[in-house]
Short mmCIF file of C-alpha atoms in Angstrom, two decimals:
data_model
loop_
_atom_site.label_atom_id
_atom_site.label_comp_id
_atom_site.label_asym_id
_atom_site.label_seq_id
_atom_site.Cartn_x
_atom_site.Cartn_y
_atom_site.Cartn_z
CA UNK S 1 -26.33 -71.71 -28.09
CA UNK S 2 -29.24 -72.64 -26.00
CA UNK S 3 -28.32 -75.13 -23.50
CA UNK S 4 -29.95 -78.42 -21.99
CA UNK S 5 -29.55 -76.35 -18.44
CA UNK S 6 -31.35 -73.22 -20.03
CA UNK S 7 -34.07 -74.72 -21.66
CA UNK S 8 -34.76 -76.41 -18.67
CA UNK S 9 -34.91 -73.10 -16.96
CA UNK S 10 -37.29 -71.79 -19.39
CA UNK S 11 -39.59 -74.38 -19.42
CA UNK S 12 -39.91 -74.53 -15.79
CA UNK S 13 -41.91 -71.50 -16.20
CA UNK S 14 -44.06 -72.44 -19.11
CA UNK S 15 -47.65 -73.18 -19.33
CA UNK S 16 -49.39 -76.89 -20.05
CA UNK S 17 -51.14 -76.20 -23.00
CA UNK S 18 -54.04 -78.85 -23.06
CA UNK S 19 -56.86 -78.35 -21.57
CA UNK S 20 -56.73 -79.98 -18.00
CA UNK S 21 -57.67 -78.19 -14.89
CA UNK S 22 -54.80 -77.50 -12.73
CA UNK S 23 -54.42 -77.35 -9.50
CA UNK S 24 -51.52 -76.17 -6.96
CA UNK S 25 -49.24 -78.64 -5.54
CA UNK S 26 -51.27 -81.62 -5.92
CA UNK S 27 -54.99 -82.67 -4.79
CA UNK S 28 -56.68 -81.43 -1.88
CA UNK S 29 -56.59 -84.50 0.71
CA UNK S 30 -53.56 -86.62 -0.65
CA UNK S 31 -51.55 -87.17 2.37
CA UNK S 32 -47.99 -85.37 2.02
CA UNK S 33 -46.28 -87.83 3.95
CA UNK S 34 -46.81 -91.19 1.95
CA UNK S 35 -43.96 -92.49 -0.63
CA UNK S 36 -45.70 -93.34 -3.97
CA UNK S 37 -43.23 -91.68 -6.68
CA UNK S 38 -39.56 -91.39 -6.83
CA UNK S 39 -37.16 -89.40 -9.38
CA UNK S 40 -33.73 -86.84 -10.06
CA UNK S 41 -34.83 -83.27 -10.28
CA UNK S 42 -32.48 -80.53 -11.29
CA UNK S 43 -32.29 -77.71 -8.69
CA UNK S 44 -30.61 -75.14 -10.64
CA UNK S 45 -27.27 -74.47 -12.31
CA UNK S 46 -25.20 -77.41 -11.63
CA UNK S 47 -27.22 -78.80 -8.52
CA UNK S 48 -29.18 -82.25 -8.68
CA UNK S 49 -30.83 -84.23 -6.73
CA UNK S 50 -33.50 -87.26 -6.18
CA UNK S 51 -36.49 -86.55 -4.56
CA UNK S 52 -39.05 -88.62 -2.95
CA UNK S 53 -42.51 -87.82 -3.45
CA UNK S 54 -46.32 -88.47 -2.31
CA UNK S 55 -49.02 -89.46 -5.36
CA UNK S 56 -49.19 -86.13 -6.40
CA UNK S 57 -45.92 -85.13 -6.63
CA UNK S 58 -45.01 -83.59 -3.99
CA UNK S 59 -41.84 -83.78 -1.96
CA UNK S 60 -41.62 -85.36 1.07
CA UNK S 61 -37.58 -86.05 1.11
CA UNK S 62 -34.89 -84.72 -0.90
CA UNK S 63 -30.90 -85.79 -1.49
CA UNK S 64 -28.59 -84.14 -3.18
CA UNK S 65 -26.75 -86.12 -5.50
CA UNK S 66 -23.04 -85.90 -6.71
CA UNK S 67 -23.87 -85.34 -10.15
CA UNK S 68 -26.46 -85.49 -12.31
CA UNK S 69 -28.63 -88.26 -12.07
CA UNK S 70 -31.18 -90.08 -14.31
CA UNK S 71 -33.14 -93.74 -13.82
CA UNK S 72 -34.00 -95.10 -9.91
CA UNK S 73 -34.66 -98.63 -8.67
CA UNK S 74 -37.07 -99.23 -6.12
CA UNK S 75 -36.96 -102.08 -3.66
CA UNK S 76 -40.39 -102.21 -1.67
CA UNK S 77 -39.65 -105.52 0.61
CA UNK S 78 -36.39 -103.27 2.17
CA UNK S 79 -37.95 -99.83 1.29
CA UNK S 80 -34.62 -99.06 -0.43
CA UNK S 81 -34.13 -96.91 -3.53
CA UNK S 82 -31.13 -96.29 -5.55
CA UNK S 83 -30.52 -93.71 -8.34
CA UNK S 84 -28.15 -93.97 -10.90
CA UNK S 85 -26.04 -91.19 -12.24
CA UNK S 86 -26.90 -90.13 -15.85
CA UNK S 87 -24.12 -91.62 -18.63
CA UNK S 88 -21.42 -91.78 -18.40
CA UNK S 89 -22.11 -91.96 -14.99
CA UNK S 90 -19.42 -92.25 -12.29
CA UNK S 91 -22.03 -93.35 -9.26
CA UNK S 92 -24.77 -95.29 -8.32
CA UNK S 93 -26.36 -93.85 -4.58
CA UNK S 94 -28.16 -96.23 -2.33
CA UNK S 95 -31.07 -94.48 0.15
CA UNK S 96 -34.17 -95.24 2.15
CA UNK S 97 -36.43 -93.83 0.62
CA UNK S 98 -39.32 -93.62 4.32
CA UNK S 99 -36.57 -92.17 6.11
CA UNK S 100 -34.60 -89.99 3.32
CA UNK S 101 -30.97 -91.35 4.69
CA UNK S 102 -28.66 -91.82 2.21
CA UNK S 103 -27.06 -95.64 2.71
CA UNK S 104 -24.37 -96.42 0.47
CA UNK S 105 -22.84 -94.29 -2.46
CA UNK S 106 -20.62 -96.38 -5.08
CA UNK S 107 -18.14 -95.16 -6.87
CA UNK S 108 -17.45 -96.65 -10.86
CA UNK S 109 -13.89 -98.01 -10.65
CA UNK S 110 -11.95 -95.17 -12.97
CA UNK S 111 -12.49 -97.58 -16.42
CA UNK S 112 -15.79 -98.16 -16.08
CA UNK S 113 -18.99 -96.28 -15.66
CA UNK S 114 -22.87 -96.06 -15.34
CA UNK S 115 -25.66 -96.03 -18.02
CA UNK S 116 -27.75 -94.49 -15.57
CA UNK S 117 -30.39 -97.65 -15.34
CA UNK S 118 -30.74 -100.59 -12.70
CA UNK S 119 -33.93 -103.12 -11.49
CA UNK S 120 -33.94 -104.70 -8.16
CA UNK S 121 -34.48 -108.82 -8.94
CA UNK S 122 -37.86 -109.72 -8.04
CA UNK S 123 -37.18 -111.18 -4.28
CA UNK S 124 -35.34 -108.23 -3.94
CA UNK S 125 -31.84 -109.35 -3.16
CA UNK S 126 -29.78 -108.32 -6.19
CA UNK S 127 -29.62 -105.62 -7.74
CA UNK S 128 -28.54 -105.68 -11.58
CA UNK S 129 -26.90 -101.59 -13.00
CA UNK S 130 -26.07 -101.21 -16.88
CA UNK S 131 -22.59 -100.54 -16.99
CA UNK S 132 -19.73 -100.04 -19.92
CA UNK S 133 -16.36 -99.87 -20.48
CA UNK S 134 -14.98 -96.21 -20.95
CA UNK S 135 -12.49 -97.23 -23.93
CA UNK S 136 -14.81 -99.71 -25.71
CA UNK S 137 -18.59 -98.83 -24.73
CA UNK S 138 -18.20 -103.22 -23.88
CA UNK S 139 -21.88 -103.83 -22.23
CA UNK S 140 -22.00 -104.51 -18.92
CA UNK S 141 -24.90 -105.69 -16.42
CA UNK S 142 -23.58 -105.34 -12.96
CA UNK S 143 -24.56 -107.31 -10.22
CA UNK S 144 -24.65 -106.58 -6.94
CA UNK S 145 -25.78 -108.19 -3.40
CA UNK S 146 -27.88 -106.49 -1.81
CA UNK S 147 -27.91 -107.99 1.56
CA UNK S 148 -24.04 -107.37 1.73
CA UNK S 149 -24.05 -103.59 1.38
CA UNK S 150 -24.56 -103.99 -2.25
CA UNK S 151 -21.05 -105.55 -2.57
CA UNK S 152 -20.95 -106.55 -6.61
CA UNK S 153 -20.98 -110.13 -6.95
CA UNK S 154 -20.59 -110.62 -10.83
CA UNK S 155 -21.00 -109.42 -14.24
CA UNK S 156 -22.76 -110.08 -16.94
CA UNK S 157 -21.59 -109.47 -20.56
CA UNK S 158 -21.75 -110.12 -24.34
CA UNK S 159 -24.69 -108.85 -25.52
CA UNK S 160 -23.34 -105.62 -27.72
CA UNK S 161 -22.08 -102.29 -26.63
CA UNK S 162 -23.86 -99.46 -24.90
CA UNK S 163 -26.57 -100.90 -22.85
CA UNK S 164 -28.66 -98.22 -21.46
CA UNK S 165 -32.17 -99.49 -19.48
CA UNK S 166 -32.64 -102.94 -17.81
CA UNK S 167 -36.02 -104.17 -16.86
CA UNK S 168 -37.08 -107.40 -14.78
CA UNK S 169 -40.12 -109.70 -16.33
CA UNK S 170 -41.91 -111.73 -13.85
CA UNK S 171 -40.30 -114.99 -14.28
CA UNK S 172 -36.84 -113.02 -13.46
CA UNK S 173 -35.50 -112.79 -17.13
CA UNK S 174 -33.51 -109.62 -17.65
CA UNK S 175 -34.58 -107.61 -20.39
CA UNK S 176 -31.93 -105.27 -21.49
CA UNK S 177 -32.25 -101.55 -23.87
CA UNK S 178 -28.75 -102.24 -26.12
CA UNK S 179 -28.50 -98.79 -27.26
CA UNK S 180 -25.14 -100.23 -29.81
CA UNK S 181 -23.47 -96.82 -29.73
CA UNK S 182 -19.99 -96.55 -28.64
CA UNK S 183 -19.03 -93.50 -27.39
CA UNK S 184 -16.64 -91.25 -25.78
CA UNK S 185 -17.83 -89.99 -23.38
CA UNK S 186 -21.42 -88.50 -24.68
CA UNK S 187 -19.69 -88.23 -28.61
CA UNK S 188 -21.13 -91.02 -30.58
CA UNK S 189 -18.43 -93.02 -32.44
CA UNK S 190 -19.55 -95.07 -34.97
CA UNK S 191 -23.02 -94.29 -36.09
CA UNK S 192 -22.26 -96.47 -39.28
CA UNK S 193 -22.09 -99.56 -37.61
CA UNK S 194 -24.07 -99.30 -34.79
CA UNK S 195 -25.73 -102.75 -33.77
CA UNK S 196 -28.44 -101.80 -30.93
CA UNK S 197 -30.73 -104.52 -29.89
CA UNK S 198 -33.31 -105.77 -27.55
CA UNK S 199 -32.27 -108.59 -25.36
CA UNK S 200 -33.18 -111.10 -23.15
CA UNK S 201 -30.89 -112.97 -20.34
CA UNK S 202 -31.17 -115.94 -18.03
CA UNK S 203 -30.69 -114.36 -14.42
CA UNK S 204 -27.49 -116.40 -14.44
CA UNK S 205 -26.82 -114.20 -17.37
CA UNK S 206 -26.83 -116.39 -20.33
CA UNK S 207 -28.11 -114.72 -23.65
CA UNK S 208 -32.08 -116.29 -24.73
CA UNK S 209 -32.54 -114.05 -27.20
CA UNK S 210 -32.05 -110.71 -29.16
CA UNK S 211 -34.13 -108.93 -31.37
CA UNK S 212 -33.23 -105.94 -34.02
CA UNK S 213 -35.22 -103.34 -36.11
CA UNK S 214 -34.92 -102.99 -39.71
CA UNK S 215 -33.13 -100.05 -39.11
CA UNK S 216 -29.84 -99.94 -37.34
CA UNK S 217 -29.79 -96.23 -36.05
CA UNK S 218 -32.79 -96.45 -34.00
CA UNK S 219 -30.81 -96.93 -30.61
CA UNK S 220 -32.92 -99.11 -28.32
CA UNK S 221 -32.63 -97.26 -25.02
CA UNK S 222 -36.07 -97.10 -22.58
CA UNK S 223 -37.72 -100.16 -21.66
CA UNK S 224 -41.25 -100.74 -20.29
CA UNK S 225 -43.85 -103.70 -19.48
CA UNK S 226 -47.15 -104.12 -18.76
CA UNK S 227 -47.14 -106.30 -15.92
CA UNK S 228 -47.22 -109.60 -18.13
CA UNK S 229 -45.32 -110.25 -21.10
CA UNK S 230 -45.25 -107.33 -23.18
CA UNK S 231 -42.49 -105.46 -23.43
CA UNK S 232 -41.92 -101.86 -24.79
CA UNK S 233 -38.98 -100.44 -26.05
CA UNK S 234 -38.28 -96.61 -26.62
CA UNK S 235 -35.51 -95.51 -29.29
CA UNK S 236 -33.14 -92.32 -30.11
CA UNK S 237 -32.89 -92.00 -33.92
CA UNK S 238 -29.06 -91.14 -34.59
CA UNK S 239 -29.76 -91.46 -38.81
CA UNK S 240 -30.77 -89.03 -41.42
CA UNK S 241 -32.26 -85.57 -39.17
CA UNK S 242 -34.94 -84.99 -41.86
CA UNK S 243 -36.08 -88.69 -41.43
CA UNK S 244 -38.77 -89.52 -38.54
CA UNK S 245 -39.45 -93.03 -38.27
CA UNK S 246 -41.29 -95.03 -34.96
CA UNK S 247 -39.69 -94.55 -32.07
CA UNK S 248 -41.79 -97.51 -30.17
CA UNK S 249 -41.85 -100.67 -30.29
CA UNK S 250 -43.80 -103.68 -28.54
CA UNK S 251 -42.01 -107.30 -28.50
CA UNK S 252 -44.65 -110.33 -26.96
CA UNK S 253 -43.38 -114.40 -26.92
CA UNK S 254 -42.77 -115.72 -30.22
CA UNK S 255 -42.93 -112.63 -32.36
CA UNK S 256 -40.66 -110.09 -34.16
CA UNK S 257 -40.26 -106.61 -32.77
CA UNK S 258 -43.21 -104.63 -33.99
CA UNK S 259 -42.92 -100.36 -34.81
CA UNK S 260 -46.19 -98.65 -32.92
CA UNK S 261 -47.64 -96.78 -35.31
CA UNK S 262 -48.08 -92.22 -35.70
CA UNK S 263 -47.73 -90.30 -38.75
CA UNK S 264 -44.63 -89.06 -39.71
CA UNK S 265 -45.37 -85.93 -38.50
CA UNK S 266 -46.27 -86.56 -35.07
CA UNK S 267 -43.48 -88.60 -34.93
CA UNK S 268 -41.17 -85.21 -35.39
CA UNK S 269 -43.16 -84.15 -32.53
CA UNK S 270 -41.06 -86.58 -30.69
CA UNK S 271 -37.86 -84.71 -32.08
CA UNK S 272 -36.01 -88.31 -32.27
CA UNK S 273 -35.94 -89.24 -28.61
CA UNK S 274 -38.01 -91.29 -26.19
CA UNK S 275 -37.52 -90.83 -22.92
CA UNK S 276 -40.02 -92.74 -20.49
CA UNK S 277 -42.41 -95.25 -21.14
CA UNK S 278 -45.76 -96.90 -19.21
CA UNK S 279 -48.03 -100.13 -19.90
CA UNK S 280 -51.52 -100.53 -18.62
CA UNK S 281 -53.94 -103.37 -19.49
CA UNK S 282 -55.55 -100.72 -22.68
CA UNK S 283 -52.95 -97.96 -22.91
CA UNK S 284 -49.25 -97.39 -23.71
CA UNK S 285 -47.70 -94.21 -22.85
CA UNK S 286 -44.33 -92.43 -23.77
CA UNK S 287 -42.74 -89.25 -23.29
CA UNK S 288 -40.23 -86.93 -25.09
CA UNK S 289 -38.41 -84.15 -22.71
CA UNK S 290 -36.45 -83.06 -26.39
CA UNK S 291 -40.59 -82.92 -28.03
CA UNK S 292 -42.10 -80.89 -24.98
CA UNK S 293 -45.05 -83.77 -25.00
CA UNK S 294 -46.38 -87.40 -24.71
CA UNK S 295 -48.25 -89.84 -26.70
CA UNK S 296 -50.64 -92.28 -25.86
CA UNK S 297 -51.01 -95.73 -28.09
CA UNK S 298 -53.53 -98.37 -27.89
CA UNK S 299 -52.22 -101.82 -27.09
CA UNK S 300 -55.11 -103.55 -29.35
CA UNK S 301 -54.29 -101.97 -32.71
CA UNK S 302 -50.61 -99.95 -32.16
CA UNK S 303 -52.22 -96.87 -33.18
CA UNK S 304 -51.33 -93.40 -31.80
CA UNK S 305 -54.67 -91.83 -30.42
CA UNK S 306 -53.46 -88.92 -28.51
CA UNK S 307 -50.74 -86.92 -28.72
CA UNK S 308 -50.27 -84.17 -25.81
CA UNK S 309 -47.86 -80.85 -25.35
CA UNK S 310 -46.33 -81.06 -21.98
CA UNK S 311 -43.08 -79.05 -21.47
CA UNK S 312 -39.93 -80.92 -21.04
CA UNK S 313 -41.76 -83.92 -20.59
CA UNK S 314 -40.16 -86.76 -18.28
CA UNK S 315 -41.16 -89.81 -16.44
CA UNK S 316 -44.14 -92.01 -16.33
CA UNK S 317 -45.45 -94.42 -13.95
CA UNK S 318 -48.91 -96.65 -14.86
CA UNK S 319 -50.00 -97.68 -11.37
CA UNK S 320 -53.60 -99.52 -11.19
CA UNK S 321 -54.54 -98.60 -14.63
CA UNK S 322 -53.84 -94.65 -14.17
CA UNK S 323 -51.10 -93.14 -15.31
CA UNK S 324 -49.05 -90.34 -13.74
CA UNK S 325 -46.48 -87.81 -16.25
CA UNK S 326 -44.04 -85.69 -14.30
CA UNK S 327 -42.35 -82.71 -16.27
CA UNK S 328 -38.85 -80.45 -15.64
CA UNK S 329 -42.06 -77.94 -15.91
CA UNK S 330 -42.75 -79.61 -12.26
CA UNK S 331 -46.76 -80.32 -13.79
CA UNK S 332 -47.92 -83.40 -12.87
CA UNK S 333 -50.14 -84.88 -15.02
CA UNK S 334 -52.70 -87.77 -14.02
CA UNK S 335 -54.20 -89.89 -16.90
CA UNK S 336 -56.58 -93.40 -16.81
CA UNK S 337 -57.39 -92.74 -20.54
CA UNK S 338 -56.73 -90.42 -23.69
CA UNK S 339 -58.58 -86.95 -23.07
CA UNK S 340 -59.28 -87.73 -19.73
CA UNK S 341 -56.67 -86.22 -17.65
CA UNK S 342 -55.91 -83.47 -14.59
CA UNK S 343 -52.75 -81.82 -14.24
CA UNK S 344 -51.20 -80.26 -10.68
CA UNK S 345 -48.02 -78.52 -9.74
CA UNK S 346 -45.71 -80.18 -7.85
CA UNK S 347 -42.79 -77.82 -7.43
CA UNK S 348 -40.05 -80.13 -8.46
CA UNK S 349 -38.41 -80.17 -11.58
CA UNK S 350 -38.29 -83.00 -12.64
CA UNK S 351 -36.06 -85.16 -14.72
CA UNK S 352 -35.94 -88.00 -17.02
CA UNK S 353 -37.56 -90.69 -15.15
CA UNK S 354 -39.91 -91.79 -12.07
CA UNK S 355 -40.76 -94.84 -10.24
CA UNK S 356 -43.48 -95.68 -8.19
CA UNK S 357 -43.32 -96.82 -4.70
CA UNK S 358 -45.59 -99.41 -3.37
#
């Protein structure tokens, strides 16, 4: 059996098939020592860690982690980071992410653990973690305090099981990825009855709202916006192998969740799983590590209008209408539009997610 750990391996040597010039370890004139991107990386067998990174992709610091990681936080006002360990995860690892010191590691008390999400609140003070309960899957939104050595503070809970991303909207409401998959460990337990859901909370934690898709085993599990009011969610299909339904959605005020639309065979591109997702004002982008590529989708019509090989494809940040696509490949790919697009090598191999800095 080939495993994640190999494939990884092999991809890191492939070659991006599209046509985009590339060019070695980023563009000529970036400056190496400015934070703009932040992710986990694998560093071989059994070694992880989160790097910090310039706007090409390039490392400027680099922590090892305890295990393997997945999603990071970013808090600009402190210049703070934290990355979350990858379900079920037993840590979450607070660092400064100028100065590359590490600044608080917590530990999951021993019947609990991580999702491998968080979001900093908006002013920057709290910081909210997807969390379960090992024996039920019970969803969990951690909070913690920021400005007392992220001591938790409260929970929030009772919204479904298996939360996996949370995302802030601009007028603080939580927006939460309820994947509805209890498992043990990473076995899936009841696929039958799985109830995932997007949902919205109060930031005192009160439930506003929760939204469903026809079909119950598409579990909601990355979350994006575009800066406004849209929200994006990513799925993992856990039904029927030979079926390949959306695996994107867009929610705005006042309507129902609504499927992006691709052909069912560029769908199987996707091979089930979204991992990342990106808003800009025209453009939604989404990647598949599990499809070796990304799609782009317009934002006016839901349509798929370009669909790209990347090998194990991983995070996305939209910054300023431009998009950036890292890869366990350790390309780098740089995108303000579909076909219009450069690629670099950055050296790092890169990992489910990234966040920008700044």
């Amino acid at each position: 059996m080939v495993t994640d750990q190999t494939r990884r391996t092999l991809l890191k040597a492939a070659l991006f098939g599209a046509t985009a010039p590339i060019l070695p370890f980023g563009c000529a004139g970036v400056a190496p020592t400015q934070p703009r991107l932040v992710g986990c990386a694998l560093n071989g067998r059994e070694r992880y860690s989160v790097v910090v990174a310039n706007e090409a992709g390039v490392p400027i610091h680099q922590l090892p982690l305890p295990e393997r990681g997945h999603g990071v936080a970013v808090n600009a006002t402190l210049g703070h980071a934290v990355a979350f360990a990858r379900r079920p995860g037993s840590y979450l690892m607070v660092f400064d992410y100028n100065s590359g010191q590490m600044l608080h590691l917590i530990k999951a008390a021993s019947s609990r653990h991580y999702y491998g999400h968080g979001v900093y609140s908006n002013d920057g003070k709290l910081l909210f973690a997807t969390e379960g309960e090992r024996a039920t899957s019970r969803g969990i939104i951690g909070v913690y305090d920021v400005t007392d050595g992220y001591k938790k503070l409260t929970e929030f809970s009772g919204f479904g099981l298996g939360p996996h991303e949370v995302i802030i909207m601009p007028d603080d409401r939580l927006v939460i990825g309820v994947g509805g998959v209890h498992t043990d460990g990473r076995t899936p337990l009841n696929l039958a009855s799985m109830q995932p859901s997007l949902s919205y909370l109060s930031p005192q934690g009160d439930l506003l709202e929760q939204l469903t898709l026809d079909d119950h085993h598409l579990s909601i599990r990355h979350l994006a916006h575009d800066g406004d009011e849209t929200v994006l969610c990513g799925q993992q299909y856990r039904g029927d192998p030979d079926e390949y339904p959306s695996l994107l959605a867009m929610h705005k005020p006042g309507e129902k969740l609504t499927p992006l639309q691709a052909e069912p065979e560029q769908w199987a591109r996707f091979n089930h799983y979204i991992a990342s997702i990106a808003a800009t004002s025209e453009w939604i982008l989404a990647t598949s590590p599990r499809g070796n590529c990304y799609g782009i989708w317009s934002k006016a019509t839901g349509k798929l209008v370009e669909l790209s090989a990347l090998p194990d494809a991983s995070g996305v940040v939209a910054k300023d209408d431009l998009f950036s696509v890292s890869s366990g490949s350790g390309q780098v790919i740089t995108q303000s539009q579909p076909k219009d697009k450069t690629a670099s090598l950055s050296g790092v191999q890169w990992d489910n997610h990234w966040n920008a800095i700044g």
